[in-house]
Amino acid sequence: MTHHRLAFGGDYNPEQWPEAVWHEDVRLMREAGVTMVSVGIFSWALLEPAPGTYDFGWLDRVIDLLHENGIAVDLGTPTVVPPKWFYTAHPDALPVTADGTRLAFGSRGAICHSNQAYRDAAARITEQLARRYGRHEAVALWHVHNEYGVPVSACYCESCAAHFRRWLTAEYGTVDSVNHVWGTAFWGQRYASFEEIDPPRTTPTVGNPAQQLDYKRFADATLRENFLRERDILHRLAPGIPVTTNFMTALSQCDSIDYWAWGREVDLVTNDHYLITDGRRTQVNLAMAADLTRSVAGGAPWLLLEHSTSGVNWQPRNPAKAPGEMARNSLAHVARGSEGAMFFQWRQSRRGAEKFHSSMLPHGGTDTKVWREVCELGAWIGELAPLKGTRTVADAAVLWDWHSWWAQNLAWRPSEDHDARERADTFYEAMYDRHLTVDFAHPEADLSAYPLVVVPALYLATEAAALNVREYVENGGTLVVSYFSGIVDEHDAVHEGPYPGAFRDVLGLTVEEFSPLLAGETVSLAGPEGARLTGDVWTEFVVPRGAEPVWSYEDGLAAGRPAVTRHTYGQGTAWYVSTRLSATGLDPVLAAAAADAGIVPRPELPRDVELVTRTGETGTYLFAINHTGDEAKVPLPAPGTELLTGHPATGAVAVPAGAVRVVRLDV
């Protein structure tokens, strides 16, 4: 994005409204401080009402109107919603489930991404849009497709079967190699040729886990192939305009996309995030998703392309946001690297599946809480323009890998109660409560910048990842590893030797046997100076091989054995947690590891008061975000100016209940 402003706006769907409404929309956008809107994402049927027949007149008028009023356009390729005429001509482009059911037209994203007719039609409409608008001054960003992987990430039809065989041939070369990495000698599953291999469709009992894992990789790669084809058309015909697609990095929202791979392919990482109102502290999930998105962007600024002004309409219960919560959510994303705050959507729909989803301009119009808060937030986003291009400063890293998540979620693991997402959420929450800002890192990435690295759930670890982690600790890093990590390689084959295969040397221990607990069972842990912790779900028979016990099991089958250990390895230390601890239970472990890492504790602050720093050429900015019901006094490392109020700030800044303060520090 070339303009100097932070992005503020939302999805704009003018085709849902009479043209007379458009001028009122633009007038209100200017009143609210809107700088950019997303257009055309679901408009294929209007733009190409019949095969090869195009109608761009209405879109010309919309884009020109926005441009005349100083509002930039994030222009979508509408390839998430092929028209009905396309499916009438190509019914085989509808996806097939693993049990053989072909899904029907009438929703969105009902696509077999291996279908050649779909691929060609998507390329044609993308080329038409690029030729017509590729040099229009209003277009600041191209928005390919919409939320890849949701709601359909994999199809199991015959087109996909043929495509999967081609993918396997490119990956492995010979069918003998496939047989080896899939372990087809087990249960007599050996294949004589690639032509015998099908997608992992529904079977009488559990199918081959390595085949299922590879199919997840194949499905992700197939989606990415289609994105790349559209992206490359746009790069060729609309040079200089960045191309993106909206991610859904939150672990609560999409589990089928390898965002490490996708982050390398977009010109600007963008994300959609919606609060999951399941009784959890929603701001922790928000912070985690923002940190993960920034990490997928390699630490560079990114953009929140969708979130909600208030309630959504697709959860079982959809509460409204409290007064001030919309701004607090939005600015929390900005604190963690977003170059603005965009919403779904501008004007609340009167018809369709999302008519009760909140918007910037609600059904109630401008005499509403939401509208007043939208206008206030728009003014604040304008005041924060100086921090554009700055980067968020992290204190520690969490290792995360989508391939490992996919593998761990396959069937027949030691306990269905062990969940990789739950461990990632809980470890992140414990770090959040210590007021640590977290980067996420691929297990094979350079970790040297981080004094502390946490591994909450890395069931699958390659040899390269194992070497990377060992070298990190050997060179002085501090590592914390949770149970059931380092168990298998990239093909879901157990590493040779005792558990935890990939990490046993750096942790200085072996595990004789897993001993998962039954539902409702807990174990007690005894630690330094009589400290007690409680674990559930999982225990192990840990044998120290150089590691020192710090907490030990007091009861259960593992009674008397180490539960939490610390190992000096080279110049660093490695901690191991062999049971499931809550975020509160993890705190003393993380406190000890942080002390090993030399991390200076943050000032005493109330729980749910965030401190996040962005820094760059224009200065250093401290965000203080108060999610509590009481005013918080936040100590400042240096004097400065509070940007949202214009007041000087010295010593400490007072952050009212539910409010945000952004201090530009004089450093």
mmCIF file of C-alpha atoms in Angstrom, residues 2 198 209 279 283 317 329:
data_model
loop_
_atom_site.group_PDB
_atom_site.id
_atom_site.type_symbol
_atom_site.label_atom_id
_atom_site.label_comp_id
_atom_site.label_asym_id
_atom_site.label_seq_id
_atom_site.Cartn_x
_atom_site.Cartn_y
_atom_site.Cartn_z
ATOM 1 C CA THR A 2 1.528 3.254 -1.134
ATOM 2 C CA ASP A 198 -6.694 -42.699 -4.285
ATOM 3 C CA PRO A 209 -2.016 -41.647 8.848
ATOM 4 C CA GLY A 279 -16.291 -18.133 27.740
ATOM 5 C CA GLN A 283 -8.526 -10.649 24.190
ATOM 6 C CA ARG A 317 -24.410 -17.277 20.849
ATOM 7 C CA ASN A 329 -9.868 -4.811 19.915
#
